[in-house]
Amino acid sequence: MNGTADSGREREPRRRRAAVRIDGRRVGELVETAEGHTRFVYDAEWLSRPDAVPVSLTLPLRAGAYDSRGLHPFFENLLPEGWLLQLSTTKLKIPADDEFGLLIATCADCVGAVEIVRETTPGVPETHPGLASR
């Protein structure tokens, strides 16, 4: 970026999306909104299930959205740290301060039952290129 405005307009913020799954079942969507904020919302179908469980005790089941500055602490705690963060950012060429990017690149197969899978089209998960060979 050269520091000049593009035709007087500000740069559009990224609007990346990710499906949030528990044991392979989609339970909600995480969306990157303006200025690095995020919004998590449970899918209505998941909420209607009698066996529905929250992804975290800090994100109890409800129809309303959870809005956060940056990532909600639950999702932030799924990110790699220390030497694994350094390795992930180097191999995946993702800046360490791009938490949403790191989340969708590294948490399709993270520890525990929760999975975060990038979506380019709402409702259609995709596999990160670095995970395609698994």
JSON list of C-alpha atoms in Angstrom, two decimals:
[
{"chain": "A", "resi": 1, "resn": "MET", "atom": "CA", "xyz": [0.00, 0.00, 0.00]},
{"chain": "A", "resi": 2, "resn": "ASN", "atom": "CA", "xyz": [1.41, 3.36, -0.93]},
{"chain": "A", "resi": 3, "resn": "GLY", "atom": "CA", "xyz": [-0.38, 5.48, 1.67]},
{"chain": "A", "resi": 4, "resn": "THR", "atom": "CA", "xyz": [-2.68, 7.29, -0.77]},
{"chain": "A", "resi": 5, "resn": "ALA", "atom": "CA", "xyz": [-6.42, 6.94, -0.90]},
{"chain": "A", "resi": 6, "resn": "ASP", "atom": "CA", "xyz": [-7.82, 4.96, -3.82]},
{"chain": "A", "resi": 7, "resn": "SER", "atom": "CA", "xyz": [-10.07, 7.40, -5.70]},
{"chain": "A", "resi": 8, "resn": "GLY", "atom": "CA", "xyz": [-11.04, 9.03, -2.41]},
{"chain": "A", "resi": 9, "resn": "ARG", "atom": "CA", "xyz": [-12.62, 5.82, -1.10]},
{"chain": "A", "resi": 10, "resn": "GLU", "atom": "CA", "xyz": [-11.41, 3.92, 1.92]},
{"chain": "A", "resi": 11, "resn": "ARG", "atom": "CA", "xyz": [-10.32, 0.35, 1.44]},
{"chain": "A", "resi": 12, "resn": "GLU", "atom": "CA", "xyz": [-13.12, -2.17, 1.90]},
{"chain": "A", "resi": 13, "resn": "PRO", "atom": "CA", "xyz": [-12.65, -4.30, 5.01]},
{"chain": "A", "resi": 14, "resn": "ARG", "atom": "CA", "xyz": [-12.26, -8.06, 4.58]},
{"chain": "A", "resi": 15, "resn": "ARG", "atom": "CA", "xyz": [-15.48, -9.96, 5.16]},
{"chain": "A", "resi": 16, "resn": "ARG", "atom": "CA", "xyz": [-14.20, -13.49, 5.63]},
{"chain": "A", "resi": 17, "resn": "ARG", "atom": "CA", "xyz": [-16.55, -16.19, 6.85]},
{"chain": "A", "resi": 18, "resn": "ALA", "atom": "CA", "xyz": [-16.08, -19.50, 8.57]},
{"chain": "A", "resi": 19, "resn": "ALA", "atom": "CA", "xyz": [-18.36, -22.37, 9.43]},
{"chain": "A", "resi": 20, "resn": "VAL", "atom": "CA", "xyz": [-18.10, -23.43, 13.06]},
{"chain": "A", "resi": 21, "resn": "ARG", "atom": "CA", "xyz": [-18.60, -27.16, 13.53]},
{"chain": "A", "resi": 22, "resn": "ILE", "atom": "CA", "xyz": [-18.71, -29.59, 16.41]},
{"chain": "A", "resi": 23, "resn": "ASP", "atom": "CA", "xyz": [-17.60, -33.11, 15.52]},
{"chain": "A", "resi": 24, "resn": "GLY", "atom": "CA", "xyz": [-18.18, -32.31, 11.83]},
{"chain": "A", "resi": 25, "resn": "ARG", "atom": "CA", "xyz": [-21.70, -30.90, 12.28]},
{"chain": "A", "resi": 26, "resn": "ARG", "atom": "CA", "xyz": [-22.20, -27.25, 11.41]},
{"chain": "A", "resi": 27, "resn": "VAL", "atom": "CA", "xyz": [-23.43, -25.29, 14.43]},
{"chain": "A", "resi": 28, "resn": "GLY", "atom": "CA", "xyz": [-22.92, -21.67, 13.41]},
{"chain": "A", "resi": 29, "resn": "GLU", "atom": "CA", "xyz": [-21.03, -19.06, 11.46]},
{"chain": "A", "resi": 30, "resn": "LEU", "atom": "CA", "xyz": [-18.19, -16.73, 12.37]},
{"chain": "A", "resi": 31, "resn": "VAL", "atom": "CA", "xyz": [-17.94, -13.58, 10.22]},
{"chain": "A", "resi": 32, "resn": "GLU", "atom": "CA", "xyz": [-15.26, -10.93, 10.12]},
{"chain": "A", "resi": 33, "resn": "THR", "atom": "CA", "xyz": [-17.01, -7.55, 10.14]},
{"chain": "A", "resi": 34, "resn": "ALA", "atom": "CA", "xyz": [-15.70, -4.00, 9.91]},
{"chain": "A", "resi": 35, "resn": "GLU", "atom": "CA", "xyz": [-12.45, -2.94, 11.59]},
{"chain": "A", "resi": 36, "resn": "GLY", "atom": "CA", "xyz": [-11.40, -6.40, 12.73]},
{"chain": "A", "resi": 37, "resn": "HIS", "atom": "CA", "xyz": [-14.56, -7.13, 14.68]},
{"chain": "A", "resi": 38, "resn": "THR", "atom": "CA", "xyz": [-16.21, -10.54, 14.50]},
{"chain": "A", "resi": 39, "resn": "ARG", "atom": "CA", "xyz": [-19.72, -11.90, 14.84]},
{"chain": "A", "resi": 40, "resn": "PHE", "atom": "CA", "xyz": [-20.63, -15.45, 15.82]},
{"chain": "A", "resi": 41, "resn": "VAL", "atom": "CA", "xyz": [-24.17, -16.71, 15.45]},
{"chain": "A", "resi": 42, "resn": "TYR", "atom": "CA", "xyz": [-25.58, -20.19, 15.95]},
{"chain": "A", "resi": 43, "resn": "ASP", "atom": "CA", "xyz": [-27.52, -21.70, 13.04]},
{"chain": "A", "resi": 44, "resn": "ALA", "atom": "CA", "xyz": [-31.28, -21.91, 13.64]},
{"chain": "A", "resi": 45, "resn": "GLU", "atom": "CA", "xyz": [-31.17, -25.59, 12.64]},
{"chain": "A", "resi": 46, "resn": "TRP", "atom": "CA", "xyz": [-28.59, -26.30, 15.36]},
{"chain": "A", "resi": 47, "resn": "LEU", "atom": "CA", "xyz": [-30.56, -24.39, 17.99]},
{"chain": "A", "resi": 48, "resn": "SER", "atom": "CA", "xyz": [-33.68, -26.43, 17.19]},
{"chain": "A", "resi": 49, "resn": "ARG", "atom": "CA", "xyz": [-31.95, -29.76, 17.83]},
{"chain": "A", "resi": 50, "resn": "PRO", "atom": "CA", "xyz": [-32.70, -31.39, 21.19]},
{"chain": "A", "resi": 51, "resn": "ASP", "atom": "CA", "xyz": [-29.05, -32.51, 21.46]},
{"chain": "A", "resi": 52, "resn": "ALA", "atom": "CA", "xyz": [-27.59, -29.05, 20.68]},
{"chain": "A", "resi": 53, "resn": "VAL", "atom": "CA", "xyz": [-24.67, -28.01, 22.86]},
{"chain": "A", "resi": 54, "resn": "PRO", "atom": "CA", "xyz": [-22.79, -24.70, 22.90]},
{"chain": "A", "resi": 55, "resn": "VAL", "atom": "CA", "xyz": [-19.31, -24.47, 21.39]},
{"chain": "A", "resi": 56, "resn": "SER", "atom": "CA", "xyz": [-18.24, -23.03, 24.76]},
{"chain": "A", "resi": 57, "resn": "LEU", "atom": "CA", "xyz": [-19.75, -22.15, 28.12]},
{"chain": "A", "resi": 58, "resn": "THR", "atom": "CA", "xyz": [-18.83, -18.56, 27.27]},
{"chain": "A", "resi": 59, "resn": "LEU", "atom": "CA", "xyz": [-21.05, -18.77, 24.15]},
{"chain": "A", "resi": 60, "resn": "PRO", "atom": "CA", "xyz": [-24.31, -20.24, 25.47]},
{"chain": "A", "resi": 61, "resn": "LEU", "atom": "CA", "xyz": [-26.97, -21.29, 22.98]},
{"chain": "A", "resi": 62, "resn": "ARG", "atom": "CA", "xyz": [-29.09, -18.36, 21.80]},
{"chain": "A", "resi": 63, "resn": "ALA", "atom": "CA", "xyz": [-30.52, -16.98, 18.58]},
{"chain": "A", "resi": 64, "resn": "GLY", "atom": "CA", "xyz": [-28.79, -13.62, 18.92]},
{"chain": "A", "resi": 65, "resn": "ALA", "atom": "CA", "xyz": [-25.33, -12.82, 17.61]},
{"chain": "A", "resi": 66, "resn": "TYR", "atom": "CA", "xyz": [-22.16, -12.55, 19.69]},
{"chain": "A", "resi": 67, "resn": "ASP", "atom": "CA", "xyz": [-20.21, -9.49, 18.55]},
{"chain": "A", "resi": 68, "resn": "SER", "atom": "CA", "xyz": [-16.59, -9.03, 19.61]},
{"chain": "A", "resi": 69, "resn": "ARG", "atom": "CA", "xyz": [-13.69, -6.69, 19.00]},
{"chain": "A", "resi": 70, "resn": "GLY", "atom": "CA", "xyz": [-11.23, -9.04, 17.36]},
{"chain": "A", "resi": 71, "resn": "LEU", "atom": "CA", "xyz": [-11.90, -12.69, 18.03]},
{"chain": "A", "resi": 72, "resn": "HIS", "atom": "CA", "xyz": [-14.09, -13.77, 20.92]},
{"chain": "A", "resi": 73, "resn": "PRO", "atom": "CA", "xyz": [-11.75, -15.17, 23.62]},
{"chain": "A", "resi": 74, "resn": "PHE", "atom": "CA", "xyz": [-12.97, -18.73, 22.98]},
{"chain": "A", "resi": 75, "resn": "PHE", "atom": "CA", "xyz": [-11.90, -18.58, 19.33]},
{"chain": "A", "resi": 76, "resn": "GLU", "atom": "CA", "xyz": [-8.71, -16.69, 20.16]},
{"chain": "A", "resi": 77, "resn": "ASN", "atom": "CA", "xyz": [-7.69, -19.52, 22.50]},
{"chain": "A", "resi": 78, "resn": "LEU", "atom": "CA", "xyz": [-7.83, -22.00, 19.60]},
{"chain": "A", "resi": 79, "resn": "LEU", "atom": "CA", "xyz": [-4.93, -20.18, 17.89]},
{"chain": "A", "resi": 80, "resn": "PRO", "atom": "CA", "xyz": [-1.40, -21.55, 17.90]},
{"chain": "A", "resi": 81, "resn": "GLU", "atom": "CA", "xyz": [1.07, -19.91, 20.30]},
{"chain": "A", "resi": 82, "resn": "GLY", "atom": "CA", "xyz": [4.84, -19.66, 20.72]},
{"chain": "A", "resi": 83, "resn": "TRP", "atom": "CA", "xyz": [6.94, -21.75, 18.34]},
{"chain": "A", "resi": 84, "resn": "LEU", "atom": "CA", "xyz": [3.82, -23.19, 16.67]},
{"chain": "A", "resi": 85, "resn": "LEU", "atom": "CA", "xyz": [2.54, -19.68, 15.93]},
{"chain": "A", "resi": 86, "resn": "GLN", "atom": "CA", "xyz": [5.90, -18.78, 14.40]},
{"chain": "A", "resi": 87, "resn": "LEU", "atom": "CA", "xyz": [5.93, -21.95, 12.31]},
{"chain": "A", "resi": 88, "resn": "SER", "atom": "CA", "xyz": [2.29, -21.43, 11.20]},
{"chain": "A", "resi": 89, "resn": "THR", "atom": "CA", "xyz": [2.77, -17.83, 10.16]},
{"chain": "A", "resi": 90, "resn": "THR", "atom": "CA", "xyz": [5.96, -18.68, 8.25]},
{"chain": "A", "resi": 91, "resn": "LYS", "atom": "CA", "xyz": [4.64, -21.75, 6.44]},
{"chain": "A", "resi": 92, "resn": "LEU", "atom": "CA", "xyz": [1.18, -20.32, 5.70]},
{"chain": "A", "resi": 93, "resn": "LYS", "atom": "CA", "xyz": [2.46, -16.80, 4.96]},
{"chain": "A", "resi": 94, "resn": "ILE", "atom": "CA", "xyz": [-0.13, -15.24, 7.27]},
{"chain": "A", "resi": 95, "resn": "PRO", "atom": "CA", "xyz": [0.82, -12.25, 9.44]},
{"chain": "A", "resi": 96, "resn": "ALA", "atom": "CA", "xyz": [0.79, -13.00, 13.18]},
{"chain": "A", "resi": 97, "resn": "ASP", "atom": "CA", "xyz": [-1.68, -10.15, 13.75]},
{"chain": "A", "resi": 98, "resn": "ASP", "atom": "CA", "xyz": [-4.22, -11.65, 11.30]},
{"chain": "A", "resi": 99, "resn": "GLU", "atom": "CA", "xyz": [-6.03, -13.69, 13.93]},
{"chain": "A", "resi": 100, "resn": "PHE", "atom": "CA", "xyz": [-9.06, -14.45, 11.76]},
{"chain": "A", "resi": 101, "resn": "GLY", "atom": "CA", "xyz": [-6.78, -15.64, 8.95]},
{"chain": "A", "resi": 102, "resn": "LEU", "atom": "CA", "xyz": [-4.84, -17.85, 11.33]},
{"chain": "A", "resi": 103, "resn": "LEU", "atom": "CA", "xyz": [-8.06, -19.25, 12.77]},
{"chain": "A", "resi": 104, "resn": "ILE", "atom": "CA", "xyz": [-9.43, -20.34, 9.40]},
{"chain": "A", "resi": 105, "resn": "ALA", "atom": "CA", "xyz": [-6.03, -21.64, 8.28]},
{"chain": "A", "resi": 106, "resn": "THR", "atom": "CA", "xyz": [-5.18, -23.70, 11.37]},
{"chain": "A", "resi": 107, "resn": "CYS", "atom": "CA", "xyz": [-8.40, -24.67, 13.13]},
{"chain": "A", "resi": 108, "resn": "ALA", "atom": "CA", "xyz": [-10.12, -26.97, 10.66]},
{"chain": "A", "resi": 109, "resn": "ASP", "atom": "CA", "xyz": [-8.43, -29.76, 12.61]},
{"chain": "A", "resi": 110, "resn": "CYS", "atom": "CA", "xyz": [-7.57, -28.38, 16.03]},
{"chain": "A", "resi": 111, "resn": "VAL", "atom": "CA", "xyz": [-7.59, -30.07, 19.42]},
{"chain": "A", "resi": 112, "resn": "GLY", "atom": "CA", "xyz": [-11.09, -30.86, 20.68]},
{"chain": "A", "resi": 113, "resn": "ALA", "atom": "CA", "xyz": [-14.46, -31.18, 18.99]},
{"chain": "A", "resi": 114, "resn": "VAL", "atom": "CA", "xyz": [-14.70, -27.64, 17.55]},
{"chain": "A", "resi": 115, "resn": "GLU", "atom": "CA", "xyz": [-13.63, -27.06, 13.94]},
{"chain": "A", "resi": 116, "resn": "ILE", "atom": "CA", "xyz": [-13.40, -23.76, 12.06]},
{"chain": "A", "resi": 117, "resn": "VAL", "atom": "CA", "xyz": [-13.68, -24.08, 8.28]},
{"chain": "A", "resi": 118, "resn": "ARG", "atom": "CA", "xyz": [-13.39, -21.18, 5.84]},
{"chain": "A", "resi": 119, "resn": "GLU", "atom": "CA", "xyz": [-16.38, -20.38, 3.64]},
{"chain": "A", "resi": 120, "resn": "THR", "atom": "CA", "xyz": [-16.15, -18.30, 0.48]},
{"chain": "A", "resi": 121, "resn": "THR", "atom": "CA", "xyz": [-19.87, -18.67, -0.11]},
{"chain": "A", "resi": 122, "resn": "PRO", "atom": "CA", "xyz": [-22.21, -18.71, 2.92]},
{"chain": "A", "resi": 123, "resn": "GLY", "atom": "CA", "xyz": [-23.03, -22.30, 3.83]},
{"chain": "A", "resi": 124, "resn": "VAL", "atom": "CA", "xyz": [-20.29, -23.82, 1.64]},
{"chain": "A", "resi": 125, "resn": "PRO", "atom": "CA", "xyz": [-17.13, -24.74, 3.58]},
{"chain": "A", "resi": 126, "resn": "GLU", "atom": "CA", "xyz": [-13.81, -25.01, 1.79]},
{"chain": "A", "resi": 127, "resn": "THR", "atom": "CA", "xyz": [-10.53, -26.61, 2.76]},
{"chain": "A", "resi": 128, "resn": "HIS", "atom": "CA", "xyz": [-7.46, -24.44, 3.27]},
{"chain": "A", "resi": 129, "resn": "PRO", "atom": "CA", "xyz": [-4.85, -25.25, 0.57]},
{"chain": "A", "resi": 130, "resn": "GLY", "atom": "CA", "xyz": [-2.38, -26.25, 3.28]},
{"chain": "A", "resi": 131, "resn": "LEU", "atom": "CA", "xyz": [-4.81, -28.85, 4.57]},
{"chain": "A", "resi": 132, "resn": "ALA", "atom": "CA", "xyz": [-5.88, -30.32, 1.23]},
{"chain": "A", "resi": 133, "resn": "SER", "atom": "CA", "xyz": [-3.26, -33.06, 1.33]},
{"chain": "A", "resi": 134, "resn": "ARG", "atom": "CA", "xyz": [-4.53, -34.54, 4.61]}
]
